[in-house]
């Protein structure tokens, strides 16, 4: 048995007592250069990417496991994090189980191999974060983490593509109850950035005038000084959210119809 | 060991190989006499009620388990059924585990007792049904099933009250994407019945004129003959849903702001 391989594996599955048959996967979304991006991990042993995920301690609440996993990968400790769906198909791992590749990472301890080869139901959590505030750290089985534009997501491991699709669908359905702008944008932003954010989440063009009218009507924006672009161009106004009003309205539902 | 007790238990937990540590609970809602009602089961051995639930076959998809459980309790085979949340707190069973009462029902087989005493993560499913179309059958551990008005729900077992609360919250958040009317109402209904349904789901009064205007604007209602009340009262119109338009709009989201 390769000593190095075992060292890699232990922190993930053996150092703690993990709850059998249940895992957590996180769809962590950020917004950069006018695009929604998802945090993905590149595996060490093979050319595949996956969502950040992990197991649940025997004495750990499901929600707490998700908070811990998010924190371990991004350094964010007070996240917006919400469960969106549990994935429980018998064959959700698909035909390729990557078992031999995973063995090369975790060693050949048969108990461990049996444990991770069993059926897992995985609960998906959605997190919305400000990319600039993240300090990315790959897990023990991954080479690196990256923010990947939704348009560039490859064939992920297991049912992780479906997880992202489902998370985006839930965002659309609960648009009026999710803190979209306040989590994903910087503290100051232009109306255009806010519109681009909604466009990329809804996956469609939105009329500029209508959008601005609706957003201003919500009474959650504070208009700041004009952005100084240092040129002859007409500078756009900067806005920030009125946090108190934002929170209050979020509870009630924004009432923004997409 | 009491033979009768074992006979009761076997179909529930031993006849099939069930997936360890994960269960399903169903919040099944109907609408009757202007009220939302939830389907509850009264335990055989003790004075407690719970949501219909069950375990997941080792070779059974999570969603399929929920469909089966719903069908076993209500006879409904083509339901509206959607997962809404998984409950995974370590202490979700609370202080009262009812273990001695449950033992009196399932016998004292220590394997079985250990199996059901372990930690379970439970996935909650929401179903919206027409009460008249249900054929209620209690499970092996229950004395009877009943439709209970939301206002009359007692202290249920484990975290089942929280499950109902969470299901109702999700309904409000996803109101525009759930087939509220078409699942819960009879095929013909008055505008007042539709309004009462929305009122009881939202838990608040809705202005009659506004509601009617919004609903008609959605263009999913077909107006039928006036209801014959056989008296001198002004008879209200009956409506039915245009199923094709209803389905199409549901996909897009109703755009009904509560």
Short mmCIF file of C-alpha atoms in Angstrom, two decimals:
data_model
loop_
_atom_site.label_atom_id
_atom_site.label_comp_id
_atom_site.label_asym_id
_atom_site.label_seq_id
_atom_site.Cartn_x
_atom_site.Cartn_y
_atom_site.Cartn_z
CA UNK A 1 0.00 0.00 0.00
CA UNK A 2 1.33 3.38 -0.93
CA UNK A 3 1.90 5.39 2.25
CA UNK A 4 1.34 8.73 0.56
CA UNK A 5 -1.99 7.61 -0.81
CA UNK A 6 -3.27 6.64 2.61
CA UNK A 7 -2.15 9.95 4.05
CA UNK A 8 -4.21 11.71 1.46
CA UNK A 9 -7.30 9.72 2.22
CA UNK A 10 -7.47 9.66 5.97
CA UNK A 11 -8.65 13.20 6.63
CA UNK A 12 -11.56 12.74 4.26
CA UNK A 13 -13.14 9.53 5.35
CA UNK A 14 -11.47 7.88 8.29
CA UNK A 15 -10.45 10.48 10.86
CA UNK A 16 -14.02 11.15 11.83
CA UNK A 17 -16.91 8.80 12.10
CA UNK A 18 -19.07 9.60 9.16
CA UNK A 19 -22.72 8.84 8.72
CA UNK A 20 -23.12 5.99 6.29
CA UNK A 21 -24.88 6.33 2.94
CA UNK A 22 -25.44 10.06 2.93
CA UNK A 23 -23.31 12.84 1.49
CA UNK A 24 -23.54 16.57 0.81
CA UNK A 25 -22.78 18.37 -2.44
CA UNK A 26 -22.62 22.14 -2.75
CA UNK A 27 -23.56 24.25 -5.76
CA UNK A 28 -21.61 27.40 -4.89
CA UNK A 29 -22.35 30.24 -7.28
CA UNK A 30 -20.56 33.53 -7.79
CA UNK A 31 -20.82 36.38 -10.32
CA UNK A 32 -17.83 37.70 -12.22
CA UNK A 33 -17.44 39.70 -15.41
CA UNK A 34 -21.15 39.58 -16.10
CA UNK A 35 -21.35 35.80 -15.75
CA UNK A 36 -22.60 33.31 -13.17
CA UNK A 37 -19.80 30.94 -12.21
CA UNK A 38 -19.87 27.71 -10.24
CA UNK A 39 -17.11 26.44 -8.00
CA UNK A 40 -15.69 23.13 -9.26
CA UNK A 41 -12.90 20.81 -8.12
CA UNK A 42 -10.51 19.00 -10.41
CA UNK A 43 -9.74 15.46 -9.18
CA UNK A 44 -6.16 14.48 -8.56
CA UNK A 45 -6.24 11.03 -10.13
CA UNK A 46 -8.26 11.61 -13.27
CA UNK A 47 -9.48 14.20 -15.72
CA UNK A 48 -12.82 14.86 -14.11
CA UNK A 49 -14.37 17.72 -12.24
CA UNK A 50 -16.96 17.66 -9.51
CA UNK A 51 -18.88 19.86 -7.11
CA UNK A 52 -17.37 20.44 -3.69
CA UNK A 53 -18.84 17.86 -1.35
CA UNK A 54 -18.24 15.67 1.60
CA UNK A 55 -19.66 13.44 4.28
CA UNK A 56 -21.68 14.09 7.41
CA UNK A 57 -20.24 13.44 10.84
CA UNK A 58 -22.16 10.93 12.92
CA UNK A 59 -22.73 13.69 15.47
CA UNK A 60 -23.14 16.47 12.94
CA UNK A 61 -26.40 17.97 11.72
CA UNK A 62 -26.89 17.75 7.95
CA UNK A 63 -27.00 21.56 7.65
CA UNK A 64 -23.85 21.91 9.74
CA UNK A 65 -21.98 19.52 7.47
CA UNK A 66 -22.87 21.72 4.51
CA UNK A 67 -21.70 24.85 6.33
CA UNK A 68 -18.43 23.12 7.21
CA UNK A 69 -17.82 21.91 3.65
CA UNK A 70 -18.51 25.37 2.23
CA UNK A 71 -16.20 26.95 4.78
CA UNK A 72 -13.42 24.43 4.13
CA UNK A 73 -13.49 25.15 0.39
CA UNK A 74 -14.11 28.92 0.37
CA UNK A 75 -13.19 30.24 3.82
CA UNK A 76 -16.64 31.83 4.04
CA UNK A 77 -18.11 31.48 7.50
CA UNK A 78 -21.40 33.36 7.34
CA UNK A 79 -22.70 32.21 4.02
CA UNK A 80 -26.02 32.26 2.28
CA UNK A 81 -26.55 28.54 2.12
CA UNK A 82 -29.79 26.72 1.51
CA UNK A 83 -30.68 23.13 0.87
CA UNK A 84 -32.35 22.68 -2.50
CA UNK A 85 -32.76 18.95 -3.23
CA UNK A 86 -31.68 15.46 -2.22
CA UNK A 87 -30.55 13.16 -4.98
CA UNK A 88 -31.44 9.58 -4.29
CA UNK A 89 -31.59 7.57 -7.49
CA UNK A 90 -30.12 4.10 -7.04
CA UNK A 91 -27.92 4.60 -10.10
CA UNK A 92 -27.03 8.22 -9.53
CA UNK A 93 -23.32 7.45 -9.72
CA UNK A 94 -23.82 6.35 -13.32
CA UNK A 95 -21.90 3.73 -15.23
CA UNK A 96 -18.47 5.16 -14.56
CA UNK A 97 -17.82 4.79 -10.87
CA UNK A 98 -14.14 5.89 -11.13
CA UNK A 99 -13.44 3.34 -8.43
CA UNK A 100 -10.00 2.35 -9.65
CA UNK A 101 -9.00 6.01 -9.92
CA UNK A 102 -10.36 6.73 -6.47
CA UNK A 103 -8.51 3.67 -5.11
CA UNK A 104 -5.29 5.15 -6.42
CA UNK A 105 -5.99 8.16 -4.21
CA UNK A 106 -7.32 6.59 -1.06
CA UNK A 107 -5.37 3.35 -0.97
CA UNK A 108 -6.71 -0.19 -0.99
CA UNK A 109 -8.17 -0.53 2.53
CA UNK A 110 -11.15 -2.76 1.76
CA UNK A 111 -13.30 -1.34 4.57
CA UNK A 112 -12.82 2.11 3.20
CA UNK A 113 -13.38 0.99 -0.39
CA UNK A 114 -16.60 -0.77 0.61
CA UNK A 115 -17.72 2.26 2.55
CA UNK A 116 -17.33 4.70 -0.31
CA UNK A 117 -18.63 2.20 -2.89
CA UNK A 118 -22.01 1.85 -1.21
CA UNK A 119 -25.12 3.67 -2.34
CA UNK A 120 -25.16 7.32 -1.26
CA UNK A 121 -28.07 9.70 -1.14
CA UNK A 122 -26.66 13.19 -1.53
CA UNK A 123 -28.26 16.40 -0.33
CA UNK A 124 -27.58 19.40 -2.54
CA UNK A 125 -26.99 22.83 -1.00
CA UNK A 126 -26.99 26.12 -2.87
CA UNK A 127 -24.68 28.90 -1.81
CA UNK A 128 -24.44 32.40 -3.28
CA UNK A 129 -21.12 34.10 -2.59
CA UNK A 130 -19.04 37.07 -3.55
CA UNK A 131 -16.12 35.59 -5.47
CA UNK A 132 -13.72 38.25 -4.20
CA UNK A 133 -14.37 37.22 -0.61
CA UNK A 134 -13.51 33.56 -1.22
CA UNK A 135 -10.23 31.94 -0.34
CA UNK A 136 -10.33 28.69 -2.32
CA UNK A 137 -8.80 25.53 -0.88
CA UNK A 138 -9.14 22.18 -2.72
CA UNK A 139 -10.01 19.08 -0.70
CA UNK A 140 -7.65 16.15 -0.15
CA UNK A 141 -8.71 14.34 -3.31
CA UNK A 142 -8.59 17.40 -5.57
CA UNK A 143 -5.80 19.09 -7.42
CA UNK A 144 -7.41 22.52 -7.53
CA UNK A 145 -10.66 24.53 -7.29
CA UNK A 146 -11.84 26.90 -9.98
CA UNK A 147 -14.70 29.24 -10.75
CA UNK A 148 -16.15 27.95 -14.01
CA UNK A 149 -18.60 29.90 -16.12
CA UNK A 150 -21.91 28.02 -16.39
CA UNK A 151 -21.45 27.83 -20.16
CA UNK A 152 -18.13 26.05 -19.77
CA UNK A 153 -19.08 23.32 -17.32
CA UNK A 154 -17.90 19.97 -18.70
CA UNK A 155 -19.25 16.47 -18.00
CA UNK A 156 -18.95 16.29 -14.25
CA UNK A 157 -18.71 13.16 -12.14
CA UNK A 158 -21.87 11.22 -11.17
CA UNK A 159 -25.06 13.38 -11.31
CA UNK A 160 -23.33 16.68 -10.58
CA UNK A 161 -24.45 18.31 -13.84
CA UNK A 162 -28.04 17.52 -12.90
CA UNK A 163 -27.42 19.05 -9.48
CA UNK A 164 -26.35 22.35 -11.02
CA UNK A 165 -29.35 22.30 -13.37
CA UNK A 166 -31.72 21.66 -10.47
CA UNK A 167 -30.12 24.40 -8.36
CA UNK A 168 -30.62 26.94 -11.17
CA UNK A 169 -34.22 25.84 -11.60
CA UNK A 170 -34.88 26.34 -7.88
CA UNK A 171 -33.30 29.80 -8.04
CA UNK A 172 -35.75 30.77 -10.78
CA UNK A 173 -38.68 29.36 -8.82
CA UNK A 174 -37.68 31.11 -5.60
CA UNK A 175 -36.25 34.24 -7.19
CA UNK A 176 -38.35 36.53 -5.00
CA UNK A 177 -37.16 34.88 -1.82
CA UNK A 178 -33.43 34.60 -2.44
CA UNK A 179 -30.86 37.28 -1.65
CA UNK A 180 -29.56 37.34 -5.23
CA UNK A 181 -28.08 40.82 -5.46
CA UNK A 182 -26.75 41.31 -1.97
CA UNK A 183 -24.76 38.07 -1.92
CA UNK A 184 -23.34 38.05 -5.44
CA UNK A 185 -22.53 41.69 -6.16
CA UNK A 186 -19.94 43.98 -4.63
CA UNK A 187 -21.29 46.46 -2.11
CA UNK A 188 -21.47 49.15 -4.83
CA UNK A 189 -22.74 48.34 -8.30
CA UNK A 190 -24.34 49.88 -11.35
CA UNK A 191 -27.89 49.21 -12.50
CA UNK A 192 -26.37 47.49 -15.52
CA UNK A 193 -24.45 45.04 -13.34
CA UNK A 194 -27.62 44.25 -11.41
CA UNK A 195 -29.46 43.70 -14.67
CA UNK A 196 -26.68 41.46 -16.05
CA UNK A 197 -26.88 39.42 -12.88
CA UNK A 198 -30.61 38.85 -13.24
CA UNK A 199 -30.20 38.13 -16.95
CA UNK A 200 -27.60 35.49 -16.36
CA UNK A 201 -29.64 33.87 -13.62
CA UNK A 202 -32.82 33.85 -15.67
CA UNK A 203 -30.94 32.93 -18.82
CA UNK A 204 -32.72 35.55 -20.89
CA UNK A 205 -32.58 39.19 -21.97
CA UNK A 206 -34.48 41.64 -19.79
CA UNK A 207 -35.73 45.00 -21.04
CA UNK A 208 -33.49 47.67 -19.49
CA UNK A 209 -36.16 50.27 -18.84
CA UNK A 210 -38.63 47.83 -17.31
CA UNK A 211 -35.97 46.26 -15.14
CA UNK A 212 -34.80 49.61 -13.78
CA UNK A 213 -38.38 50.69 -13.08
CA UNK A 214 -39.22 47.48 -11.22
CA UNK A 215 -36.01 47.53 -9.19
CA UNK A 216 -36.39 51.16 -8.14
CA UNK A 217 -40.02 50.52 -7.21
CA UNK A 218 -38.92 47.85 -4.71
CA UNK A 219 -37.35 50.69 -2.71
CA UNK A 220 -34.30 48.66 -1.65
CA UNK A 221 -31.66 50.63 -3.57
CA UNK A 222 -29.71 53.66 -2.41
CA UNK A 223 -28.29 55.77 -5.23
CA UNK A 224 -24.70 56.90 -4.70
CA UNK A 225 -22.35 59.20 -6.59
CA UNK A 226 -21.73 58.69 -10.29
CA UNK A 227 -19.01 56.21 -11.22
CA UNK A 228 -15.87 58.04 -12.28
CA UNK A 229 -14.65 56.46 -15.48
CA UNK A 230 -12.11 59.19 -16.11
CA UNK A 231 -13.31 59.71 -19.67
CA UNK A 232 -15.79 61.68 -21.66
CA UNK A 233 -18.44 58.93 -21.37
CA UNK A 234 -21.57 59.50 -19.41
CA UNK A 235 -20.82 57.99 -16.01
CA UNK A 236 -23.44 55.59 -14.61
CA UNK A 237 -24.80 55.95 -11.09
CA UNK A 238 -23.59 53.55 -8.45
CA UNK A 239 -26.07 51.91 -6.12
CA UNK A 240 -25.93 49.99 -2.90
CA UNK A 241 -28.64 48.00 -1.18
CA UNK A 242 -30.50 49.35 1.83
CA UNK A 243 -29.73 46.24 3.88
CA UNK A 244 -32.55 46.67 6.37
CA UNK A 245 -35.20 47.20 3.70
CA UNK A 246 -33.67 44.41 1.61
CA UNK A 247 -33.98 41.90 4.45
CA UNK A 248 -37.49 42.98 5.29
CA UNK A 249 -38.67 42.71 1.69
CA UNK A 250 -36.92 39.36 1.22
CA UNK A 251 -38.95 37.87 4.04
CA UNK A 252 -42.16 38.97 2.37
CA UNK A 253 -40.98 38.10 -1.13
CA UNK A 254 -39.70 40.67 -3.59
CA UNK A 255 -42.71 40.55 -5.86
CA UNK A 256 -40.44 40.93 -8.87
CA UNK A 257 -42.01 39.01 -11.72
CA UNK A 258 -39.51 37.52 -14.12
CA UNK B 1 -42.18 -12.66 21.88
CA UNK B 2 -45.72 -11.85 20.92
CA UNK B 3 -46.47 -13.47 17.56
CA UNK B 4 -49.06 -10.91 16.61
CA UNK B 5 -46.66 -8.07 17.25
CA UNK B 6 -44.05 -9.55 14.93
CA UNK B 7 -46.61 -10.09 12.22
CA UNK B 8 -47.45 -6.43 12.34
CA UNK B 9 -43.87 -5.38 12.02
CA UNK B 10 -42.54 -7.58 9.25
CA UNK B 11 -44.12 -5.90 6.27
CA UNK B 12 -42.80 -2.54 7.36
CA UNK B 13 -39.16 -3.18 8.00
CA UNK B 14 -38.06 -6.71 7.41
CA UNK B 15 -39.71 -8.10 4.29
CA UNK B 16 -37.67 -5.90 2.02
CA UNK B 17 -34.11 -4.80 2.34
CA UNK B 18 -34.33 -1.20 3.31
CA UNK B 19 -31.67 1.43 2.90
CA UNK B 20 -30.16 2.22 6.26
CA UNK B 21 -30.40 5.63 7.92
CA UNK B 22 -32.74 7.32 5.48
CA UNK B 23 -36.52 7.62 5.53
CA UNK B 24 -39.27 9.47 3.68
CA UNK B 25 -42.08 11.52 5.19
CA UNK B 26 -44.99 12.89 3.19
CA UNK B 27 -46.90 16.11 3.78
CA UNK B 28 -50.07 15.26 1.86
CA UNK B 29 -52.43 18.21 1.63
CA UNK B 30 -56.06 18.35 0.59
CA UNK B 31 -58.75 21.05 0.60
CA UNK B 32 -62.16 20.51 2.16
CA UNK B 33 -64.86 22.87 3.39
CA UNK B 34 -62.72 25.90 2.75
CA UNK B 35 -59.77 24.53 4.73
CA UNK B 36 -56.39 23.01 3.96
CA UNK B 37 -56.09 19.63 5.61
CA UNK B 38 -53.10 17.38 6.13
CA UNK B 39 -53.16 13.59 6.17
CA UNK B 40 -52.08 12.20 9.55
CA UNK B 41 -51.77 8.72 11.03
CA UNK B 42 -52.69 7.77 14.59
CA UNK B 43 -50.23 5.27 16.08
CA UNK B 44 -51.52 1.98 17.39
CA UNK B 45 -49.52 1.81 20.58
CA UNK B 46 -49.71 5.35 21.87
CA UNK B 47 -51.59 8.63 21.68
CA UNK B 48 -49.49 10.26 19.02
CA UNK B 49 -49.99 11.21 15.41
CA UNK B 50 -47.46 11.39 12.64
CA UNK B 51 -47.07 12.07 8.94
CA UNK B 52 -47.30 9.10 6.60
CA UNK B 53 -43.79 7.86 5.99
CA UNK B 54 -41.63 4.87 5.37
CA UNK B 55 -38.29 3.52 4.32
CA UNK B 56 -36.49 3.28 1.01
CA UNK B 57 -35.80 -0.04 -0.63
CA UNK B 58 -32.15 -0.81 -1.23
CA UNK B 59 -32.95 -1.00 -4.94
CA UNK B 60 -35.51 1.78 -4.93
CA UNK B 61 -34.96 5.38 -6.02
CA UNK B 62 -35.72 7.94 -3.31
CA UNK B 63 -38.49 9.52 -5.42
CA UNK B 64 -40.02 6.10 -6.15
CA UNK B 65 -40.17 5.33 -2.44
CA UNK B 66 -42.17 8.52 -1.90
CA UNK B 67 -44.55 7.65 -4.76
CA UNK B 68 -45.04 4.17 -3.28
CA UNK B 69 -45.70 5.48 0.23
CA UNK B 70 -48.22 8.02 -1.05
CA UNK B 71 -49.94 5.35 -3.11
CA UNK B 72 -50.07 2.89 -0.21
CA UNK B 73 -51.76 5.46 2.04
CA UNK B 74 -54.09 7.21 -0.44
CA UNK B 75 -54.47 4.92 -3.44
CA UNK B 76 -53.41 7.78 -5.68
CA UNK B 77 -51.13 6.63 -8.45
CA UNK B 78 -50.50 9.72 -10.56
CA UNK B 79 -49.94 12.28 -7.87
CA UNK B 80 -48.51 15.73 -7.70
CA UNK B 81 -45.56 14.93 -5.51
CA UNK B 82 -42.45 17.01 -5.02
CA UNK B 83 -39.54 16.80 -2.66
CA UNK B 84 -39.29 19.89 -0.48
CA UNK B 85 -36.59 19.35 2.18
CA UNK B 86 -34.43 16.77 3.91
CA UNK B 87 -34.38 16.83 7.68
CA UNK B 88 -31.03 15.83 9.07
CA UNK B 89 -30.52 17.20 12.56
CA UNK B 90 -28.80 14.69 14.82
CA UNK B 91 -31.50 15.16 17.45
CA UNK B 92 -34.49 15.40 15.13
CA UNK B 93 -36.28 12.59 16.93
CA UNK B 94 -36.36 14.78 20.04
CA UNK B 95 -36.26 13.64 23.65
CA UNK B 96 -39.20 11.27 23.40
CA UNK B 97 -38.15 8.44 21.15
CA UNK B 98 -41.27 6.33 21.87
CA UNK B 99 -38.99 3.31 21.68
CA UNK B 100 -40.81 1.23 24.30
CA UNK B 101 -44.14 1.94 22.60
CA UNK B 102 -42.70 1.06 19.22
CA UNK B 103 -41.21 -2.14 20.69
CA UNK B 104 -44.69 -3.14 21.77
CA UNK B 105 -45.69 -2.93 18.12
CA UNK B 106 -42.73 -4.43 16.35
CA UNK B 107 -41.55 -7.00 18.89
CA UNK B 108 -38.20 -7.23 20.60
CA UNK B 109 -35.93 -8.43 17.79
CA UNK B 110 -32.74 -6.60 18.74
CA UNK B 111 -31.51 -6.28 15.15
CA UNK B 112 -34.74 -4.61 14.19
CA UNK B 113 -34.74 -2.42 17.29
CA UNK B 114 -31.17 -1.32 16.58
CA UNK B 115 -32.04 -0.68 12.98
CA UNK B 116 -34.95 1.62 13.71
CA UNK B 117 -33.19 3.27 16.67
CA UNK B 118 -30.32 4.55 14.57
CA UNK B 119 -30.07 8.09 13.28
CA UNK B 120 -32.31 8.72 10.27
CA UNK B 121 -32.19 11.56 7.80
CA UNK B 122 -35.68 11.98 6.41
CA UNK B 123 -36.61 13.49 3.08
CA UNK B 124 -39.90 15.37 3.07
CA UNK B 125 -42.21 15.20 0.07
CA UNK B 126 -45.18 17.45 -0.56
CA UNK B 127 -48.25 16.11 -2.28
CA UNK B 128 -51.38 18.02 -3.24
CA UNK B 129 -54.43 15.79 -3.71
CA UNK B 130 -58.16 15.91 -4.14
CA UNK B 131 -59.53 14.47 -0.91
CA UNK B 132 -62.51 12.89 -2.68
CA UNK B 133 -60.19 10.83 -4.84
CA UNK B 134 -58.30 9.32 -1.91
CA UNK B 135 -58.87 5.88 -0.50
CA UNK B 136 -57.14 6.03 2.88
CA UNK B 137 -55.33 2.99 4.26
CA UNK B 138 -53.32 3.21 7.50
CA UNK B 139 -49.91 1.54 7.65
CA UNK B 140 -49.08 -1.49 9.80
CA UNK B 141 -48.17 0.57 12.84
CA UNK B 142 -51.17 2.90 12.66
CA UNK B 143 -54.70 2.61 13.87
CA UNK B 144 -56.20 5.02 11.35
CA UNK B 145 -55.55 7.89 8.91
CA UNK B 146 -57.38 11.17 9.04
CA UNK B 147 -57.57 14.50 7.26
CA UNK B 148 -56.79 17.06 9.92
CA UNK B 149 -57.36 20.78 9.47
CA UNK B 150 -54.06 22.66 9.73
CA UNK B 151 -55.41 24.56 12.74
CA UNK B 152 -56.08 21.33 14.60
CA UNK B 153 -52.72 19.60 14.18
CA UNK B 154 -51.50 18.45 17.60
CA UNK B 155 -47.94 17.79 18.78
CA UNK B 156 -46.79 15.22 16.27
CA UNK B 157 -44.01 12.69 16.71
CA UNK B 158 -40.36 13.71 16.15
CA UNK B 159 -39.97 16.82 13.91
CA UNK B 160 -43.16 16.27 11.95
CA UNK B 161 -44.70 19.61 12.97
CA UNK B 162 -41.64 21.34 11.59
CA UNK B 163 -41.99 19.35 8.38
CA UNK B 164 -45.51 20.65 7.85
CA UNK B 165 -44.39 24.20 8.60
CA UNK B 166 -41.54 23.92 6.13
CA UNK B 167 -43.80 22.44 3.45
CA UNK B 168 -46.22 25.36 3.79
CA UNK B 169 -43.36 27.83 3.60
CA UNK B 170 -42.10 26.22 0.39
CA UNK B 171 -45.60 26.37 -1.09
CA UNK B 172 -45.69 30.12 -0.49
CA UNK B 173 -42.24 30.55 -2.00
CA UNK B 174 -43.06 28.47 -5.06
CA UNK B 175 -46.70 29.48 -5.36
CA UNK B 176 -46.35 30.43 -9.02
CA UNK B 177 -44.85 27.08 -9.93
CA UNK B 178 -47.15 24.69 -8.10
CA UNK B 179 -50.41 23.28 -9.48
CA UNK B 180 -52.41 24.56 -6.50
CA UNK B 181 -55.90 24.81 -7.99
CA UNK B 182 -55.93 21.89 -10.38
CA UNK B 183 -54.82 19.34 -7.79
CA UNK B 184 -56.82 20.46 -4.77
CA UNK B 185 -60.17 21.56 -6.20
CA UNK B 186 -62.90 19.54 -7.85
CA UNK B 187 -63.03 19.80 -11.62
CA UNK B 188 -65.73 22.50 -11.35
CA UNK B 189 -65.50 25.24 -8.76
CA UNK B 190 -66.62 28.76 -7.99
CA UNK B 191 -64.32 31.79 -7.91
CA UNK B 192 -65.01 31.96 -4.20
CA UNK B 193 -63.72 28.43 -3.66
CA UNK B 194 -60.57 29.25 -5.60
CA UNK B 195 -60.12 32.37 -3.50
CA UNK B 196 -60.67 30.46 -0.24
CA UNK B 197 -58.03 27.97 -1.37
CA UNK B 198 -55.45 30.68 -1.98
CA UNK B 199 -56.39 32.40 1.28
CA UNK B 200 -55.91 29.27 3.32
CA UNK B 201 -52.60 28.50 1.65
CA UNK B 202 -51.29 32.03 2.10
CA UNK B 203 -52.81 32.28 5.56
CA UNK B 204 -54.28 35.72 4.90
CA UNK B 205 -57.31 37.51 3.51
CA UNK B 206 -57.22 38.39 -0.17
CA UNK B 207 -59.27 41.19 -1.73
CA UNK B 208 -62.05 39.55 -3.74
CA UNK B 209 -62.06 41.95 -6.66
CA UNK B 210 -58.29 41.95 -7.09
CA UNK B 211 -58.10 38.19 -6.86
CA UNK B 212 -60.76 37.66 -9.49
CA UNK B 213 -59.12 40.18 -11.81
CA UNK B 214 -55.69 38.54 -11.47
CA UNK B 215 -57.04 35.03 -11.94
CA UNK B 216 -59.07 35.90 -15.03
CA UNK B 217 -56.07 37.71 -16.50
CA UNK B 218 -54.02 34.51 -16.31
CA UNK B 219 -56.37 33.12 -18.99
CA UNK B 220 -56.45 29.61 -17.54
CA UNK B 221 -60.12 29.55 -16.47
CA UNK B 222 -63.12 28.48 -18.53
CA UNK B 223 -66.43 29.90 -17.31
CA UNK B 224 -69.27 27.39 -17.20
CA UNK B 225 -72.99 27.62 -16.46
CA UNK B 226 -74.21 29.28 -13.28
CA UNK B 227 -74.43 27.06 -10.23
CA UNK B 228 -78.00 26.05 -9.56
CA UNK B 229 -78.68 26.56 -5.88
CA UNK B 230 -82.40 26.06 -6.28
CA UNK B 231 -83.18 29.25 -4.43
CA UNK B 232 -83.72 32.92 -4.95
CA UNK B 233 -80.04 33.71 -4.34
CA UNK B 234 -77.87 34.97 -7.10
CA UNK B 235 -76.14 31.86 -8.42
CA UNK B 236 -72.35 32.07 -8.82
CA UNK B 237 -70.62 31.00 -12.02
CA UNK B 238 -68.79 27.72 -12.10
CA UNK B 239 -65.31 27.54 -13.59
CA UNK B 240 -62.97 24.83 -14.72
CA UNK B 241 -59.31 25.04 -15.63
CA UNK B 242 -58.14 25.00 -19.23
CA UNK B 243 -55.70 22.14 -18.58
CA UNK B 244 -53.46 22.81 -21.55
CA UNK B 245 -53.09 26.51 -20.79
CA UNK B 246 -52.70 25.73 -17.10
CA UNK B 247 -49.79 23.36 -17.72
CA UNK B 248 -48.12 25.76 -20.12
CA UNK B 249 -48.37 28.70 -17.73
CA UNK B 250 -47.20 26.59 -14.80
CA UNK B 251 -43.95 25.82 -16.58
CA UNK B 252 -43.33 29.52 -17.06
CA UNK B 253 -44.58 30.50 -13.62
CA UNK B 254 -48.01 31.96 -12.99
CA UNK B 255 -46.82 35.46 -12.25
CA UNK B 256 -49.48 35.75 -9.55
CA UNK B 257 -48.08 37.98 -6.83
CA UNK B 258 -49.35 37.16 -3.39
#
